[in-house]
Short mmCIF file of C-alpha atoms in Angstrom, two decimals:
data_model
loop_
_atom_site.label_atom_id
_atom_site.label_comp_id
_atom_site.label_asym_id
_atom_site.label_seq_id
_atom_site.Cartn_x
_atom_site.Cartn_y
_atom_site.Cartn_z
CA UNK A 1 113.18 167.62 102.44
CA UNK A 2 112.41 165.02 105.19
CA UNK A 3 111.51 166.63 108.38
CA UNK A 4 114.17 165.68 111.58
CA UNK A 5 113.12 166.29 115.16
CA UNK A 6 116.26 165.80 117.07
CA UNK A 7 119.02 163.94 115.32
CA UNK A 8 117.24 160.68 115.13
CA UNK A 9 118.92 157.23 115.49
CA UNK A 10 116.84 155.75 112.47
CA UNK A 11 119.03 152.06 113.33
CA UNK A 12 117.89 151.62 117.03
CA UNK A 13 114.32 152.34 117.00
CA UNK A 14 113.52 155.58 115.67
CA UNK A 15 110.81 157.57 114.00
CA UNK A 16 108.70 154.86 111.84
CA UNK A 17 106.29 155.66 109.34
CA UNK A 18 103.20 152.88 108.18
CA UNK A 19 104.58 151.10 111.71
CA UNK A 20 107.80 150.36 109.68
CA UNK A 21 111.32 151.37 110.11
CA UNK A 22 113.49 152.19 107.48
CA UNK A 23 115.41 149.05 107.39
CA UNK A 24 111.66 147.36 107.40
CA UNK A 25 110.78 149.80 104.66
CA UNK A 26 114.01 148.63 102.33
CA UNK A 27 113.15 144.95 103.02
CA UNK A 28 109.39 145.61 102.28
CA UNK A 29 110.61 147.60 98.83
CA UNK A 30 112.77 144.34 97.57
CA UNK A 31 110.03 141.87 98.37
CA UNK A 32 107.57 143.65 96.17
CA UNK A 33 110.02 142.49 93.45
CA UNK A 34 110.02 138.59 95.28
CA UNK A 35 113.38 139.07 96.67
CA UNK A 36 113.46 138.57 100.71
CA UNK A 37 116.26 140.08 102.07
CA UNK A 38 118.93 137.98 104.29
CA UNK A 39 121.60 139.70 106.75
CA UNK A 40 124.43 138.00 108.04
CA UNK A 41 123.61 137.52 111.86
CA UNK A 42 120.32 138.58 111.96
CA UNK A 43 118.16 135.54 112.63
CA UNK A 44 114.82 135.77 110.54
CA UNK A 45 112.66 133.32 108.88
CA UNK A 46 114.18 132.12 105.77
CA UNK A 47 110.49 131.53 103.99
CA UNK A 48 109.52 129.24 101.16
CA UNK A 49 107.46 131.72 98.75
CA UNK A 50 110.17 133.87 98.25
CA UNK A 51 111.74 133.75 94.31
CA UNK A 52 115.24 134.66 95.44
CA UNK A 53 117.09 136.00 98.40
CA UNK A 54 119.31 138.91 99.08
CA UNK A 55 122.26 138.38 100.87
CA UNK A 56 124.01 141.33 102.76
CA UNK A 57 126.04 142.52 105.17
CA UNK A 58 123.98 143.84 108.93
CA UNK A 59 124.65 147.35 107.76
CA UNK A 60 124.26 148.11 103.81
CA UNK A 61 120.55 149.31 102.37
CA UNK A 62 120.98 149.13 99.13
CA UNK A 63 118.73 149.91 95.94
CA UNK A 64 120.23 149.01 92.02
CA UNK A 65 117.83 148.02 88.93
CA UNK A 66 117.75 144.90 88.07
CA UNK A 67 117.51 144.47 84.21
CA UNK A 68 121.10 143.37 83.71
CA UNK A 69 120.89 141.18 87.44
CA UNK A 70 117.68 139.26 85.90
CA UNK A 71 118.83 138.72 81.98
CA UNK A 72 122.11 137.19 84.13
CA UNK A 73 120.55 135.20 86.38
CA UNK A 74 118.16 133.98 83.81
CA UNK A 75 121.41 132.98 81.23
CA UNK A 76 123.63 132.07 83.10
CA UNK A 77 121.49 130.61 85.84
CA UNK A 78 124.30 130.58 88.62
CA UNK A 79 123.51 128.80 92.58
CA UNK A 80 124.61 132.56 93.86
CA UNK A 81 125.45 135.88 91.98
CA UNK A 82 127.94 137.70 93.74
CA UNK A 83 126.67 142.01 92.69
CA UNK A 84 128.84 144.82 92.81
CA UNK A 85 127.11 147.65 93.48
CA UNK A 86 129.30 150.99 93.08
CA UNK A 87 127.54 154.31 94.11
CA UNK A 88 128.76 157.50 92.87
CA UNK A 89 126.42 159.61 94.19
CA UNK A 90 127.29 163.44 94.31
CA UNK A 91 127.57 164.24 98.38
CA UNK A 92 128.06 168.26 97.79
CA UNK A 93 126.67 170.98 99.86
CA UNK A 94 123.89 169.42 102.65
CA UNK A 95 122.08 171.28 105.28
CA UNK A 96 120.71 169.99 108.20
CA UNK A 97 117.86 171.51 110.79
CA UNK A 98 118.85 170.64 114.21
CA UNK A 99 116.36 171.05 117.18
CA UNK A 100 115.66 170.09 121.05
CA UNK A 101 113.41 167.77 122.48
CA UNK A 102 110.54 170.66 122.65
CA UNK A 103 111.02 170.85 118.79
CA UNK A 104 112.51 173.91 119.02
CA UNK A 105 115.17 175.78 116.77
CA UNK A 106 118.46 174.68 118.02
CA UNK A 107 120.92 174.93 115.05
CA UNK A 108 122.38 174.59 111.49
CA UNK A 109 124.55 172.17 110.34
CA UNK A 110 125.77 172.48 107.06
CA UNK A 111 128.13 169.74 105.41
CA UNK A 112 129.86 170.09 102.24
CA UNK A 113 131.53 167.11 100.61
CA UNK A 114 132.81 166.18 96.87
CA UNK A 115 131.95 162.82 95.36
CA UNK A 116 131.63 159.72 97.56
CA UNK A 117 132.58 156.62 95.61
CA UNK A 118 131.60 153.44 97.35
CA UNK A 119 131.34 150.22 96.60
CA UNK A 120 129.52 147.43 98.44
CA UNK A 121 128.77 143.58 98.15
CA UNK A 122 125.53 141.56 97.78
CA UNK A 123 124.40 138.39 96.46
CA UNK A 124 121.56 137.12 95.01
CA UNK A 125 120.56 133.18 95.36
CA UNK A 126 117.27 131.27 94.54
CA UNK A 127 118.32 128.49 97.00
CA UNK A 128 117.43 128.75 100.47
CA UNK A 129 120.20 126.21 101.83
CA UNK A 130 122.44 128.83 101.17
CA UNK A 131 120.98 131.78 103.10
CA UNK A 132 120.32 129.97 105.66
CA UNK A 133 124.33 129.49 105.50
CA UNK A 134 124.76 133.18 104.81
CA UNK A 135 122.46 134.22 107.96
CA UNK A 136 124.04 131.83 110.42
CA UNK A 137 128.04 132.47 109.70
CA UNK A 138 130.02 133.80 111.85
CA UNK A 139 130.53 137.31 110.22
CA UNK A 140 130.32 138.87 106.69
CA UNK A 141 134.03 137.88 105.63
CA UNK A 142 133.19 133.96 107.05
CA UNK A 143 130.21 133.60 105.27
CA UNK A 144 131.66 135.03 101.94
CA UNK A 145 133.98 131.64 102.46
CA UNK A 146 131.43 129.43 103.59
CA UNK A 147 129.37 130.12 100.00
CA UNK A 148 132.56 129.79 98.07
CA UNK A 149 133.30 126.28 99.69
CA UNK A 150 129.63 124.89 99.31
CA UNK A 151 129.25 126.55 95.83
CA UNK A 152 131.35 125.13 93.25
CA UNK A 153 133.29 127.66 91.30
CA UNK A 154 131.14 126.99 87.64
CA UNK A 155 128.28 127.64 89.89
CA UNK A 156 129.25 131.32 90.70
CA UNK A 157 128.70 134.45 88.87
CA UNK A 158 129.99 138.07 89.33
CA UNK A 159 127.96 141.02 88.20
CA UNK A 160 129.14 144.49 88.76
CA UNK A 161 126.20 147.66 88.79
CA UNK A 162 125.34 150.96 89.44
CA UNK A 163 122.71 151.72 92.36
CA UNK A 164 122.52 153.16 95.87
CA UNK A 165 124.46 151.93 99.17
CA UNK A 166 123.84 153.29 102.33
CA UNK A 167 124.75 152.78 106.06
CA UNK A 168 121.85 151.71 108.30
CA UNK A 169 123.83 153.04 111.15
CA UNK A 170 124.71 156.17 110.19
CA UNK A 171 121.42 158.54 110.61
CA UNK A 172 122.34 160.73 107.74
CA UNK A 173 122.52 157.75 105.64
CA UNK A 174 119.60 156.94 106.44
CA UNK A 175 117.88 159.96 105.69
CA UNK A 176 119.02 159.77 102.36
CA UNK A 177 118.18 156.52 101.50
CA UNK A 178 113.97 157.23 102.31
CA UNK A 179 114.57 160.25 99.70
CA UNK A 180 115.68 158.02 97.50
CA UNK A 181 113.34 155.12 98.37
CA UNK A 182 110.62 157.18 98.09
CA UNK A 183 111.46 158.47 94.49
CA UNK A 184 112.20 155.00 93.37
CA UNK A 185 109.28 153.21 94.89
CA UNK A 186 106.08 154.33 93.42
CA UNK A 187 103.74 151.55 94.67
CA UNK A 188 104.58 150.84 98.47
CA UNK A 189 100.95 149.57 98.51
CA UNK A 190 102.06 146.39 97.07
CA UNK A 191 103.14 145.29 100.61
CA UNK A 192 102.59 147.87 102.92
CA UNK A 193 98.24 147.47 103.04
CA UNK A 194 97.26 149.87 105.44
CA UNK A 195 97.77 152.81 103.00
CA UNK A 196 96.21 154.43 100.23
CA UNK A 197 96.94 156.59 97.60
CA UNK A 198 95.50 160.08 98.04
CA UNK A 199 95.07 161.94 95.02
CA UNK A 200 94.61 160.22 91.49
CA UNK A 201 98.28 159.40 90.06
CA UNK A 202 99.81 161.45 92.30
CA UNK A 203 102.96 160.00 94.92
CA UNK A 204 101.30 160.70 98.13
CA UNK A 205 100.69 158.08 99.90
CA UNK A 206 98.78 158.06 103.25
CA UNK A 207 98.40 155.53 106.69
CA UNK A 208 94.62 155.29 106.89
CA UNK A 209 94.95 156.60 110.57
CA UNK A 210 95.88 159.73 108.84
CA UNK A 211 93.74 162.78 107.97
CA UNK A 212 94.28 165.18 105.26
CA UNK A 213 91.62 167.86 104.53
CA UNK A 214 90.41 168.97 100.89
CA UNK A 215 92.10 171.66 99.89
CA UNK A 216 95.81 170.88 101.03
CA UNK A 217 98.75 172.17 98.79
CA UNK A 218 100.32 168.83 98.14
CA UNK A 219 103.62 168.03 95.94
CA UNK A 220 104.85 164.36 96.17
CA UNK A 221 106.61 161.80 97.03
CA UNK A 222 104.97 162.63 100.35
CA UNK A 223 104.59 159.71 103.01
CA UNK A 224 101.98 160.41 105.57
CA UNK A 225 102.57 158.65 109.23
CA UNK A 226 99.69 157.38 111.71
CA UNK A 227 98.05 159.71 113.66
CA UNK A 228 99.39 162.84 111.57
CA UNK A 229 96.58 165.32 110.23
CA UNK A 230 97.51 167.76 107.28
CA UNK A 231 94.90 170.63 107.37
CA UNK A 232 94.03 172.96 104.29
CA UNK A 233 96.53 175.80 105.45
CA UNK A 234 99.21 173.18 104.98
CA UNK A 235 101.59 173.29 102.09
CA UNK A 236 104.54 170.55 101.48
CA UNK A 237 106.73 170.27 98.46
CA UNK A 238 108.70 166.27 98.46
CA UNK A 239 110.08 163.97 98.78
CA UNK A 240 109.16 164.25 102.45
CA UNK A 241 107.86 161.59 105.40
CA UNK A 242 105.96 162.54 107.87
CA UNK A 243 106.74 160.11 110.53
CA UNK A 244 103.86 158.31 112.76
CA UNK A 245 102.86 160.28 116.08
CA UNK A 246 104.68 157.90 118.32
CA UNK A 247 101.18 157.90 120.81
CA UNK A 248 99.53 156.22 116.93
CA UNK A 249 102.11 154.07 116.27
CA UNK A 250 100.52 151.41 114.67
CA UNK A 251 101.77 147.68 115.22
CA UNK A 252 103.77 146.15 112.30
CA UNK A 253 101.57 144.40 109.18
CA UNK A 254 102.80 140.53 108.65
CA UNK A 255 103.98 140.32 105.49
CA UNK A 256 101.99 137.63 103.69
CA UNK A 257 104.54 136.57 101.05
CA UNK A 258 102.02 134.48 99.25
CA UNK A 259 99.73 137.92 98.80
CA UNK A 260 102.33 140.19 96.83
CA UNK A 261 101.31 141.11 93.34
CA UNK A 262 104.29 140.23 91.18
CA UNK A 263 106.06 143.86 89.96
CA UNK A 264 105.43 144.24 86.32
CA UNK A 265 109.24 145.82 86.06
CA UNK A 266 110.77 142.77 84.80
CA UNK A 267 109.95 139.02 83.95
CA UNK A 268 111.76 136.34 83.44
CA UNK A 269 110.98 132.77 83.00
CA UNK A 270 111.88 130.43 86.13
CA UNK A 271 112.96 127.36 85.40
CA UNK A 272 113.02 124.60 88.00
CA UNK A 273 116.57 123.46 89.31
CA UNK A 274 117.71 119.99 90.28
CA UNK A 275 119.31 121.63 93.38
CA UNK A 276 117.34 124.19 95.46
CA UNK A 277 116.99 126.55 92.23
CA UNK A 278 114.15 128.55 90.90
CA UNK A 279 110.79 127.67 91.87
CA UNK A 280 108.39 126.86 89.14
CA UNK A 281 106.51 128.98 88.62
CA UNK A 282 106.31 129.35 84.82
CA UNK A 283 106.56 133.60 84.07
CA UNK A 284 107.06 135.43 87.12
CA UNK A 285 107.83 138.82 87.99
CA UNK A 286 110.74 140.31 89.81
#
């Protein structure tokens, strides 16, 4: 269970752990796979070594596989593939530890819910012309019409899939998605550097400003922060973050695009387009 101190407002500069935020950790997790991910609004640098780009909305986090998404795009080969992602997660019974600013006990909260059906919107494109369209629209709904006018209509694809949405603003939301990031993401080394994996094969992984003795009783996916310490009295049981002690914060890596192994999940062979396609690259990963 993730620790909370407080109820936490993960989308406006909360708890971080590596130096990342959440939304910085969801970003880093799809561009271990080459995908950079675009928001509508959100001015970021578009860049040039990135094998396709993920256009959302300002709010969505979203994880889905990507077998059926890659055999598509590599068929079909579409300028932009419009993915419906539909999330039927069970939301029963939660419970939630809520405490004061001294970290003290404060409260319970307990929330009990049926199943949440949702459905959200991406798109995938290998042509940076058109997120740079998608980032600069006006809003989600005006840049949906701006790719359908630039894109002719043989040119776009529709994939519907299972996977995970979640709301960046929402703090709960958020909480689920890094339980669920950090069971689906079992190398965050590939481009988060500054951490290391403590423990042959096992899914705790560790900021190197971090200190665990020998001895600890450890159970992954456990995320250690900067400046936390973990002494041999300690026992944790995942998925759980320990969040950076906000006096070790550590400043946020670059992500050197041109570095990232390629994921051996999937391959697919990129072939160049005549219009702002694929790069060439001959067999690379996703």
């Amino acid at each position: 269970m993730i620790s909370q101190t407080n109820v936490l407002t993960y989308a406006s500069g909360g708890p971080t752990v590596w130096g990342l935020t959440p939304t910085q950790l969801h970003d880093r997790y799809w561009a271990a796979r080459g995908i950079q991910v675009v928001r509508q609004g959100e001015p970021s640098e578009i860049v040039s070594d990135a094998e396709l780009f993920l256009l959302t909305d300002p709010r969505t986090l979203t994880i889905f596989k990507l077998a059926r998404v890659v055999e598509t795009l590599s068929w079909i080969k579409p300028e932009i593939l419009s993915i419906r992602i539909h999330d039927g997660r069970e939301r029963g019974y939660r419970e939630r530890i809520i405490t004061g600013a001294d970290n003290s006990f404060v409260r319970f909260e307990r929330h009990y819910a049926g199943t949440d059906s949702r459905l959200a919107r991406v798109a995938l494109t290998p042509d940076r012309r058109l997120a740079n369209l998608w980032q600069n629209a006006r809003d989600p709904r005006a840049a949906w019409r701006e790719i359908r006018k630039e894109v002719e209509r043989t040119q776009r694809s529709v994939i519907s899939v299972n996977g995970n949405v979640f709301d960046r603003a929402e703090d709960p939301e958020v909480m689920e998605f890094m339980r669920t990031l950090m069971q689906r993401w079992p190398r965050p080394d590939a481009t988060v550097t500054r951490i290391s994996q403590r423990r042959s094969k096992s899914k705790i992984w560790a900021d190197q400003a971090s200190a665990i003795d020998d001895g600890t009783t450890l159970v992954g996916p456990l995320w250690v922060g900067a400046g936390r310490k973990i002494t041999k009295e300690t026992s944790i049981v995942g998925p759980k973050v320990l969040w950076d002690d906000p006096a070790s914060r550590p400043p946020v890596e670059t992500l050197q695009w041109q570095e990232i192994e390629p994921s051996p999940t999937f391959r697919i062979s990129i072939q160049a387009r005549q219009r702002g396609g694929f790069l060439t690259r001959g067999q690379t990963t996703l």
